[in-house]
Amino acid sequence: MTANDHERRLMPGDATRRYLAALRERGPLDVRWDRAPTRHKRYPEAARVTLPWRTAEPSPEPSPEILAGALLRELLGFDRLVWLHQLDEECAAAGGAPMLVLGRPAPSGGALYPIEAYVALAGGLYHYDPVHHVLELVRGGDHRPVLGLPQAGGVLVLTAVFWRSMFKYGDFGYRLMCQETGVLLAQAQAAGARLEIGVRAHLGLRDADLECVLGLDGRREAVMAALSLTFPCRDDGPGEPVHGDRARPSSPPPLPLIGGPAALLHRSTATTGEPGPLPEPPLAPGHRHPLGDPAPVPVTRPSRTSPPAGYRPVALPLADLAAVLAAAGPPHPGDLPEATLTTYLLAQRVDGLPPAAYRHHPATRTLTRVGPPDAPPGPLHANTRAALRTAAAVLIAVGDPLAAVEQVGDRWYRLQQIAAGAAAHRAALAAFALGRAARIHSDGANDATDHVLGLAGTPFRSLSFLLLGTPLTRGPSLVRDLTSQGGDHSPARAPATNPCFSGLTPTS
Ligand SMILES: Cc1cc2nc3c(=O)[nH]c(=O)nc-3n(C[C@H](O)[C@H](O)[C@H](O)COP(=O)(O)O)c2cc1C
């Protein structure tokens, strides 16, 4: 029997079960930095649209290209320069000269940034090059109808360059890339609101069709999600039909996703359908702790503070926690059903809330206690342990990884992880708008956390782990903002110190 015959015999959910088992059994990371691929893709010979670095500059009638470029910069562009001091795993000074690194608006596991973006507008299909902040013309003509969204002003396609994350994280990188896709959907929705661009996620399109238009083989780089964009400026209507050859990407190409549980899971994600009604985690009756009516959080700028290893050990007002929980909740991207995720919480320092593990009930704006205080959330990386000591609370997205495999096949894994990434990032953006800080620590989503949350023996699992607290006001690193507001030195905005950039700390 060939490998293909074997795959054809798999039942929906089998690839997900194998992937989950492989993640549970994985050992410590063995990173070959000499196999690290380049972090940027380019189309060196392509015609380019140069975008303005400062979007605050007056523009009487911004074109779709300029608006799409502004949105792309808020997703993947370089927005700050950090003089970073090296720390060891316990976050003590490691000595040596500071490094100069470029920060990006949205977080990425291990700062590897495996997600690329393409945008189809009336005049052509472009790739976004964040290094030069330009749109590279991959192919002329109007590709929006071919991408399946003819009415959209623009179609933004997010793809994953697998090897960029997997050279370090192996199969676990697939989970990170799914969550990062969700992070970028949430970032696009927040940035779109500021730029007056309507953004809607489409998670049910046929990936192979989109990859064919983009000229991707689906093994080195594959489509993860598409977003339709509605611009506030004049719509030129349909452009010229697709024409011309595709531009050639830079070489060497990244390594393909060849074998193993992540490759099998990705190949099994072709089926799409509508998930039906989904079950919610079981709940023992208990006292419901009221949260009050959360005030909506105005996210005026999709920005964040993300300390890797520590917060000011001060209490979070209950109203702030309620607002962040509300921001994390549904609607989920791509019209996934409400029960895709349930939010749980480890409260450590919240005014008026006894330390304990809780489950959030968005409909009644209440919390139910589900576990003891001072929960030990399992084996953790040194920086997560350090950050937990001072964090005010941890938000944990919970879901059943197999709940909808009968309806949507193994694609359910991707959809649910996208929802988890988006929920975590919406919470992080709301936290920043309230003057707080938040960071995803993937290592906290583990069996021990499930046990603390009372999920052991149920099909539900912790999917993401977002620490929340009050940012430190001082740190050894210096940050210079590169965005349109530009020029300010803001040590509190960026990581005070970040061992994850060092390449020494096995984060995630
Ligand atoms: C899906 C995902 C998982 C992450 N997991 C971890 C983690 O386990 N530990 C950690 O310290 N940071 C984690 N991060 C944060 C990244 O390391 C961080 O975004 C990156 O180093 C860039 O730094 P910045 O967020 O301050 O810009 C994660 C981020 C994402 C998007």
Coordinates of C-alpha atoms and ligand atoms in Angstrom, one line a residue:
M1 CA 0.0 0.0 0.0
T2 CA 1.4 3.4 -0.9
A3 CA 1.5 6.4 1.4
N4 CA -1.3 8.0 -0.7
D5 CA -3.4 4.9 -0.4
H6 CA -2.8 5.0 3.4
E7 CA -3.8 8.7 3.6
R8 CA -7.0 8.0 1.5
R9 CA -8.1 5.5 4.2
L10 CA -7.8 8.0 7.0
M11 CA -11.1 9.0 8.7
P12 CA -11.9 12.6 9.5
G13 CA -10.1 13.5 12.7
D14 CA -7.4 10.8 12.3
A15 CA -4.8 13.3 11.1
T16 CA -5.7 15.7 14.0
R17 CA -5.4 12.9 16.6
R18 CA -2.0 11.9 15.3
Y19 CA -0.8 15.5 15.3
L20 CA -2.0 16.0 18.9
A21 CA -0.3 12.8 20.0
A22 CA 2.9 13.9 18.4
L23 CA 2.8 17.3 20.1
R24 CA 2.2 15.6 23.5
E25 CA 5.2 13.3 23.0
R26 CA 7.7 15.8 21.6
G27 CA 11.0 16.3 23.4
P28 CA 13.1 19.4 23.9
L29 CA 13.9 21.5 20.9
D30 CA 17.1 20.7 18.9
V31 CA 17.5 23.8 16.8
R32 CA 19.8 23.8 13.8
W33 CA 20.4 27.5 13.3
D34 CA 22.5 26.8 10.3
R35 CA 19.3 25.5 8.6
A36 CA 17.4 28.7 9.3
P37 CA 15.8 30.1 6.1
T38 CA 15.7 33.7 5.1
R39 CA 13.0 35.6 6.9
H40 CA 11.7 37.6 4.0
K41 CA 10.3 36.7 0.6
R42 CA 10.9 39.1 -2.3
Y43 CA 10.1 39.3 -6.0
P44 CA 13.3 41.1 -7.0
E45 CA 12.5 41.7 -10.7
A46 CA 8.9 42.8 -10.2
A47 CA 7.5 46.2 -10.8
R48 CA 6.8 48.0 -7.5
V49 CA 4.4 50.4 -5.9
T50 CA 6.3 52.5 -3.4
L51 CA 4.2 53.2 -0.4
P52 CA 4.5 56.3 1.8
W53 CA 6.3 55.6 5.1
R54 CA 4.2 58.1 6.9
T55 CA 0.5 57.5 6.5
A56 CA -0.4 60.5 8.6
E57 CA 0.8 62.7 5.7
P58 CA -2.2 64.3 4.0
S59 CA -3.5 62.5 0.9
P60 CA -6.6 64.1 -0.6
E61 CA -7.8 60.8 -2.2
P62 CA -5.8 57.8 -1.1
S63 CA -5.8 55.0 -3.6
P64 CA -6.6 51.4 -2.8
E65 CA -2.9 50.6 -3.2
I66 CA -2.0 53.3 -0.5
L67 CA -4.7 52.1 1.8
A68 CA -3.9 48.5 1.4
G69 CA -0.2 49.3 2.0
A70 CA -1.1 51.2 5.2
L71 CA -3.1 48.1 6.4
L72 CA -0.3 45.8 5.5
R73 CA 2.2 47.8 7.4
E74 CA 0.1 47.6 10.5
L75 CA 0.1 43.8 10.0
L76 CA 3.6 42.9 9.0
G77 CA 5.7 46.1 8.6
F78 CA 8.5 47.2 10.8
D79 CA 7.2 49.6 13.5
R80 CA 10.0 50.0 16.0
L81 CA 13.7 49.8 16.5
V82 CA 14.9 48.1 19.7
W83 CA 18.3 48.3 21.3
L84 CA 18.0 45.0 23.1
H85 CA 20.1 43.8 26.0
Q86 CA 20.7 40.1 26.3
L87 CA 19.3 38.2 29.2
D88 CA 19.6 34.7 30.3
E89 CA 16.7 32.3 30.8
E90 CA 16.0 33.6 34.3
C91 CA 16.0 37.1 32.8
A92 CA 19.2 38.2 34.5
A93 CA 21.7 40.3 32.6
A94 CA 23.8 38.1 30.4
G95 CA 26.4 40.8 29.5
G96 CA 27.6 41.6 26.0
A97 CA 26.7 44.4 23.6
P98 CA 23.1 45.2 23.0
M99 CA 21.5 44.0 19.7
L100 CA 19.6 46.1 17.3
V101 CA 16.3 44.5 16.3
L102 CA 13.3 45.6 14.3
G103 CA 9.9 45.0 16.0
R104 CA 6.7 44.3 14.2
P105 CA 3.1 45.3 15.1
A106 CA 1.8 41.7 15.7
P107 CA 3.4 39.0 17.7
S108 CA 4.9 35.9 16.2
G109 CA 6.1 32.7 17.9
G110 CA 9.9 33.0 18.4
A111 CA 9.9 36.3 16.3
L112 CA 10.2 34.1 13.1
Y113 CA 7.4 35.8 11.2
P114 CA 6.4 32.9 8.8
I115 CA 3.3 34.6 7.5
E116 CA 3.4 36.4 4.1
A117 CA 0.7 38.7 2.7
Y118 CA -0.5 39.2 -0.9
V119 CA -3.2 41.6 -2.0
A120 CA -5.4 41.5 -5.2
L121 CA -6.6 45.0 -6.3
A122 CA -8.2 46.1 -9.5
G123 CA -4.8 46.8 -11.1
G124 CA -3.0 43.6 -10.1
L125 CA -1.9 41.0 -7.7
Y126 CA 0.8 42.2 -5.3
H127 CA 3.1 40.8 -2.7
Y128 CA 3.9 43.0 0.4
D129 CA 7.6 43.5 1.0
P130 CA 7.9 44.8 4.6
V131 CA 11.6 45.5 4.3
H132 CA 11.2 48.1 1.6
H133 CA 7.5 48.8 2.4
V134 CA 6.5 48.3 -1.2
L135 CA 3.9 46.3 -3.1
E136 CA 5.6 44.0 -5.7
L137 CA 3.5 43.2 -8.7
V138 CA 3.3 39.4 -8.9
R139 CA 0.9 39.5 -11.9
G140 CA -1.0 42.2 -13.7
G141 CA -4.8 42.3 -14.1
D142 CA -7.8 41.9 -11.8
H143 CA -7.5 38.6 -9.8
R144 CA -10.3 39.3 -7.4
P145 CA -12.9 37.3 -9.3
V146 CA -10.5 34.4 -9.7
L147 CA -9.8 34.4 -6.0
G148 CA -13.6 33.9 -5.4
L149 CA -14.4 37.4 -4.1
P150 CA -15.4 39.5 -7.1
Q151 CA -17.3 42.2 -5.1
A152 CA -14.4 43.0 -2.7
G153 CA -12.4 46.2 -3.1
G154 CA -9.4 44.1 -2.4
V155 CA -8.5 40.5 -1.4
L156 CA -5.8 40.0 1.1
V157 CA -4.4 36.5 1.3
L158 CA -2.3 35.3 4.2
T159 CA 0.1 32.4 3.6
A160 CA 2.5 30.4 5.8
V161 CA 6.1 29.7 4.8
F162 CA 6.3 26.5 6.8
W163 CA 10.0 26.1 7.1
R164 CA 10.5 29.6 8.6
S165 CA 8.8 28.4 11.8
M166 CA 9.3 24.6 11.5
F167 CA 13.1 24.7 11.2
K168 CA 13.1 25.7 14.8
Y169 CA 9.8 24.3 16.3
G170 CA 9.3 21.2 14.1
D171 CA 5.7 20.0 14.0
F172 CA 4.7 22.4 16.8
G173 CA 5.4 25.3 14.3
Y174 CA 2.2 24.3 12.4
R175 CA 0.1 25.2 15.5
L176 CA 2.0 28.5 15.9
M177 CA 1.4 29.4 12.3
C178 CA -2.4 28.7 12.6
Q179 CA -2.5 30.9 15.7
E180 CA -0.5 33.6 14.1
T181 CA -2.9 33.7 11.2
G182 CA -5.6 34.3 13.8
V183 CA -3.5 37.0 15.4
L184 CA -3.2 38.7 12.0
L185 CA -6.9 38.5 11.3
A186 CA -7.6 40.3 14.6
Q187 CA -4.9 42.8 13.9
A188 CA -6.3 43.5 10.4
Q189 CA -9.8 44.0 11.9
A190 CA -8.4 46.5 14.4
A191 CA -6.2 48.3 11.9
G192 CA -9.0 48.3 9.4
A193 CA -11.3 50.0 11.8
R194 CA -8.7 52.8 12.3
L195 CA -8.1 53.2 8.6
E196 CA -11.8 52.9 7.7
I197 CA -11.2 49.7 5.7
G198 CA -13.9 47.1 6.1
V199 CA -12.2 43.7 6.8
R200 CA -14.0 40.3 6.6
A201 CA -12.3 36.9 7.1
H202 CA -13.0 34.0 4.7
L203 CA -11.9 30.7 6.0
G204 CA -13.9 28.4 3.7
L205 CA -12.3 29.1 0.3
R206 CA -10.5 26.4 -1.5
D207 CA -6.8 26.8 -0.7
A208 CA -5.6 25.0 -3.8
D209 CA -7.5 27.5 -6.1
L210 CA -5.9 30.5 -4.3
E211 CA -2.4 28.9 -4.4
C212 CA -2.8 28.4 -8.1
V213 CA -3.5 32.1 -8.6
L214 CA -0.5 33.1 -6.3
G215 CA 1.8 30.6 -8.0
L216 CA 2.5 28.7 -4.7
D217 CA 3.1 24.9 -4.6
G218 CA 1.2 24.5 -1.2
R219 CA 4.1 22.6 0.2
R220 CA 6.7 25.3 0.8
E221 CA 4.2 28.1 1.3
A222 CA 0.4 27.6 1.5
V223 CA -2.7 29.7 1.9
M224 CA -4.0 30.0 5.5
A225 CA -6.8 32.6 5.2
A226 CA -8.3 35.3 2.9
L227 CA -9.8 38.6 3.9
S228 CA -12.0 40.8 1.8
L229 CA -11.4 44.5 2.0
T230 CA -13.8 47.4 1.5
F231 CA -12.1 50.7 0.9
P232 CA -13.5 54.1 1.8
C233 CA -12.2 55.6 -1.4
R234 CA -13.7 55.5 -4.9
D235 CA -14.2 52.0 -6.3
D236 CA -12.9 51.7 -9.9
G237 CA -15.0 48.6 -10.5
P238 CA -13.6 45.6 -12.3
G239 CA -10.1 46.0 -13.7
E240 CA -8.6 44.4 -16.8
P241 CA -8.8 40.6 -17.0
V242 CA -5.8 38.7 -15.7
H243 CA -2.8 39.1 -18.0
G244 CA 1.0 38.6 -18.2
D245 CA 3.4 36.2 -16.6
R246 CA 3.9 35.8 -12.9
A247 CA 7.0 37.5 -11.4
R248 CA 9.7 35.1 -10.1
P249 CA 10.2 35.0 -6.3
S250 CA 13.7 35.3 -4.8
S251 CA 15.7 32.1 -4.3
P252 CA 16.7 29.8 -2.7
P253 CA 13.1 28.7 -2.0
P254 CA 12.3 27.5 1.5
L255 CA 12.3 23.7 2.2
P256 CA 8.9 22.0 1.7
L257 CA 6.7 20.4 4.3
I258 CA 7.5 16.8 3.4
G259 CA 6.6 14.1 6.0
G260 CA 5.4 13.9 9.6
P261 CA 2.2 14.6 11.5
A262 CA 2.1 18.4 10.6
A263 CA 2.4 17.6 6.9
L264 CA -0.3 15.0 7.2
L265 CA -2.6 17.3 9.1
H266 CA -2.1 20.1 6.6
R267 CA -2.8 17.8 3.6
S268 CA -5.9 16.6 5.3
T269 CA -7.4 20.1 5.6
A270 CA -8.9 20.3 2.2
T271 CA -12.5 19.6 3.2
T272 CA -14.6 22.5 4.2
G273 CA -18.1 22.8 5.4
E274 CA -20.3 24.6 7.9
P275 CA -19.6 23.5 11.5
G276 CA -23.0 22.6 13.1
P277 CA -23.9 23.3 16.7
L278 CA -20.9 22.7 19.0
P279 CA -20.9 21.4 22.5
E280 CA -19.5 23.5 25.4
P281 CA -17.4 22.2 28.3
P282 CA -19.4 20.6 31.1
L283 CA -19.8 22.7 34.2
A284 CA -20.5 21.7 37.8
P285 CA -23.0 24.1 39.4
G286 CA -21.4 26.8 41.5
H287 CA -21.5 30.4 42.6
R288 CA -21.5 32.9 39.7
H289 CA -19.2 35.9 40.3
P290 CA -20.7 39.0 38.6
L291 CA -18.3 41.0 36.4
G292 CA -20.6 44.0 35.8
D293 CA -21.2 45.6 32.4
P294 CA -17.8 46.0 30.7
A295 CA -17.2 49.4 29.1
P296 CA -16.3 49.0 25.4
V297 CA -12.6 49.4 24.9
P298 CA -11.7 51.9 22.2
V299 CA -8.7 50.3 20.4
T300 CA -7.6 53.5 18.6
R301 CA -4.3 52.0 17.6
P302 CA -3.6 48.3 17.1
S303 CA -0.5 48.3 19.3
R304 CA 0.7 46.4 22.3
T305 CA 3.2 45.9 25.1
S306 CA 4.5 42.3 25.4
P307 CA 7.0 41.8 28.2
P308 CA 8.6 38.3 28.0
A309 CA 9.3 37.8 31.7
G310 CA 7.7 40.1 34.1
Y311 CA 5.1 42.7 35.1
R312 CA 4.6 45.2 37.9
P313 CA 3.1 43.1 40.6
V314 CA 0.0 45.3 41.1
A315 CA -3.7 44.3 41.1
L316 CA -5.8 44.6 38.0
P317 CA -9.2 46.4 38.5
L318 CA -12.1 44.0 37.9
A319 CA -13.6 46.4 35.4
D320 CA -10.4 46.1 33.2
L321 CA -10.5 42.3 33.4
A322 CA -14.2 42.4 32.4
A323 CA -13.4 44.6 29.4
V324 CA -10.5 42.4 28.2
L325 CA -12.6 39.2 28.6
A326 CA -15.4 40.9 26.6
A327 CA -12.9 41.9 23.8
A328 CA -11.6 38.3 23.6
G329 CA -15.0 36.8 23.1
P330 CA -17.1 36.1 20.0
P331 CA -17.7 36.9 17.2
H332 CA -14.9 34.7 16.0
P333 CA -13.3 35.3 12.6
G334 CA -14.9 33.8 9.6
D335 CA -18.3 33.3 11.3
L336 CA -17.2 30.3 13.3
P337 CA -19.9 29.4 15.8
E338 CA -19.9 31.0 19.2
A339 CA -19.0 27.8 21.1
T340 CA -15.8 27.4 19.0
L341 CA -13.9 28.6 22.2
T342 CA -14.7 29.1 25.8
T343 CA -12.5 31.5 27.8
Y344 CA -11.1 30.4 31.2
L345 CA -9.0 32.4 33.6
L346 CA -6.4 32.1 36.2
A347 CA -6.9 35.1 38.5
Q348 CA -3.8 35.9 40.5
R349 CA -4.1 39.7 41.3
V350 CA -7.5 41.0 40.4
D351 CA -9.2 43.5 42.7
G352 CA -12.4 42.0 44.2
L353 CA -11.8 38.5 42.7
P354 CA -10.3 35.8 45.0
P355 CA -7.3 34.1 43.4
A356 CA -8.6 30.9 41.6
A357 CA -9.3 29.3 38.2
Y358 CA -12.5 30.5 36.6
R359 CA -14.7 30.0 33.5
H360 CA -16.1 33.0 31.8
H361 CA -19.8 33.2 30.8
P362 CA -20.1 36.0 28.3
A363 CA -23.9 35.9 28.0
T364 CA -24.4 36.5 31.8
R365 CA -21.2 38.4 32.3
T366 CA -20.2 36.2 35.2
L367 CA -17.4 33.9 36.2
T368 CA -17.7 30.4 37.8
R369 CA -14.9 29.1 40.0
V370 CA -13.5 25.9 38.5
G371 CA -10.3 25.3 40.3
P372 CA -8.1 26.1 43.3
P373 CA -5.9 29.3 43.7
D374 CA -2.2 29.2 43.1
A375 CA -2.6 26.7 40.3
P376 CA 0.6 25.0 39.2
P377 CA 0.3 25.1 35.4
G378 CA 2.8 22.3 34.6
P379 CA 6.3 22.3 33.1
L380 CA 7.0 25.8 31.8
H381 CA 9.9 27.7 30.2
A382 CA 12.0 29.8 32.5
N383 CA 10.6 33.1 31.1
T384 CA 7.0 31.9 31.5
R385 CA 7.6 30.9 35.1
A386 CA 9.2 34.3 35.7
A387 CA 6.3 36.2 34.0
L388 CA 3.7 34.2 35.9
R389 CA 5.1 35.3 39.3
T390 CA 4.0 38.9 38.6
A391 CA 1.2 38.6 36.1
A392 CA -2.3 39.7 37.3
A393 CA -4.2 37.0 35.4
V394 CA -4.0 34.4 32.6
L395 CA -6.6 34.1 29.8
I396 CA -6.9 30.6 28.4
A397 CA -8.9 29.8 25.3
V398 CA -10.5 26.3 25.6
G399 CA -12.0 24.2 22.9
D400 CA -12.6 20.6 21.7
P401 CA -10.0 20.0 18.9
L402 CA -12.3 17.3 17.4
A403 CA -15.7 18.9 17.9
A404 CA -16.5 19.6 14.2
V405 CA -14.3 17.1 12.3
E406 CA -17.4 15.3 11.1
Q407 CA -18.7 18.5 9.4
V408 CA -15.5 20.3 8.3
G409 CA -12.9 17.5 8.4
D410 CA -9.4 18.0 9.8
R411 CA -9.6 21.6 8.7
W412 CA -11.3 22.1 12.0
Y413 CA -7.9 22.1 13.7
R414 CA -6.8 25.1 11.7
L415 CA -10.0 27.0 12.1
Q416 CA -10.1 26.6 15.9
Q417 CA -6.4 27.5 16.3
I418 CA -7.1 30.6 14.1
A419 CA -10.0 31.5 16.4
A420 CA -7.7 31.0 19.5
G421 CA -5.0 33.3 18.1
A422 CA -7.5 35.9 17.2
A423 CA -9.2 35.8 20.6
A424 CA -5.8 36.1 22.4
H425 CA -4.7 39.1 20.2
R426 CA -8.1 40.9 20.6
A427 CA -7.5 40.6 24.4
A428 CA -3.9 41.9 24.0
L429 CA -5.0 44.9 22.0
A430 CA -7.8 45.7 24.5
A431 CA -5.2 45.3 27.4
F432 CA -2.9 47.8 25.7
A433 CA -5.7 50.3 25.2
L434 CA -6.3 50.1 29.0
G435 CA -2.6 50.7 29.7
R436 CA -1.9 47.0 30.4
A437 CA 0.5 44.5 28.8
A438 CA -0.1 40.9 27.5
R439 CA 1.9 38.1 25.9
I440 CA 1.0 34.7 24.6
H441 CA 3.0 31.9 26.3
S442 CA 2.2 28.8 24.3
D443 CA 4.0 26.4 26.8
G444 CA 1.2 27.2 29.3
A445 CA -1.4 25.4 27.2
N446 CA -0.6 21.9 28.5
D447 CA -2.1 18.9 30.3
A448 CA -1.4 20.3 33.8
T449 CA -3.4 23.5 32.9
D450 CA -6.2 21.4 31.7
H451 CA -6.2 19.5 35.0
V452 CA -6.3 22.8 37.0
L453 CA -9.3 24.0 34.8
G454 CA -11.2 20.8 35.5
L455 CA -10.9 19.6 31.9
A456 CA -9.1 16.3 32.5
G457 CA -11.3 13.5 31.3
T458 CA -13.3 15.7 28.9
P459 CA -12.5 16.3 25.2
F460 CA -11.8 20.0 25.9
R461 CA -8.2 21.3 25.9
S462 CA -6.4 24.6 26.6
L463 CA -5.5 26.1 23.3
S464 CA -3.7 29.4 24.1
F465 CA -2.3 31.0 27.3
L466 CA -2.2 34.8 27.4
L467 CA -0.5 36.5 30.4
L468 CA -2.0 39.8 31.4
G469 CA -0.5 42.5 33.7
T470 CA 0.7 46.0 34.3
P471 CA 3.8 46.8 32.2
L472 CA 7.2 47.6 33.9
T473 CA 8.0 51.3 33.5
R474 CA 11.7 50.8 33.2
G475 CA 14.0 48.4 31.5
P476 CA 17.5 48.3 30.0
S477 CA 16.3 48.4 26.4
L478 CA 15.6 51.5 24.3
V479 CA 12.8 51.6 21.8
R480 CA 12.3 54.0 19.0
D481 CA 8.9 54.1 17.3
L482 CA 9.1 54.0 13.5
T483 CA 5.4 54.6 12.8
S484 CA 3.7 57.7 11.4
Q485 CA 3.3 59.1 14.9
G486 CA 7.1 58.6 15.1
G487 CA 9.9 59.9 17.1
D488 CA 9.0 59.1 20.7
H489 CA 11.2 57.0 22.9
S490 CA 8.9 54.7 24.8
P491 CA 10.5 52.1 26.9
A492 CA 7.2 51.1 28.4
R493 CA 5.7 50.2 25.0
A494 CA 8.0 47.5 23.9
P495 CA 9.6 44.6 25.7
A496 CA 11.9 45.8 28.5
T497 CA 14.0 42.9 27.7
N498 CA 13.4 40.0 25.4
P499 CA 15.3 36.7 25.7
C500 CA 13.2 35.4 22.8
F501 CA 15.2 37.4 20.3
S502 CA 18.4 35.9 21.4
G503 CA 17.7 32.6 19.8
L504 CA 18.9 31.0 23.0
T505 CA 15.6 30.5 24.8
P506 CA 13.3 27.8 23.5
T507 CA 10.1 29.8 23.8
S508 CA 6.7 28.6 22.7
Ligands
LIG1 C1 1.3 32.0 18.5 C2 2.3 32.7 19.4 C3 2.9 31.9 20.4 C4 3.8 32.5 21.2 N1 4.4 31.8 22.2 C5 5.3 32.4 23.1 C6 5.9 31.6 24.2 O1 5.6 30.4 24.4 N2 6.7 32.3 25.0 C7 7.1 33.6 24.8 O2 7.8 34.1 25.6 N3 6.5 34.3 23.8 C8 5.7 33.7 22.9 N4 5.1 34.4 21.9 C9 5.5 35.8 21.7 C10 6.7 36.0 20.7 O3 7.8 35.4 21.2 C11 6.9 37.5 20.4 O4 5.8 38.0 19.8 C12 8.1 37.7 19.6 O5 9.3 37.4 20.3 C13 8.2 39.2 19.1 O6 8.2 40.0 20.2 P1 7.1 41.2 20.5 O7 5.8 40.4 20.6 O8 7.5 41.9 21.7 O9 7.1 42.0 19.3 C14 4.2 33.9 21.1 C15 3.6 34.6 20.0 C16 2.6 34.0 19.2 C17 2.0 34.8 18.1

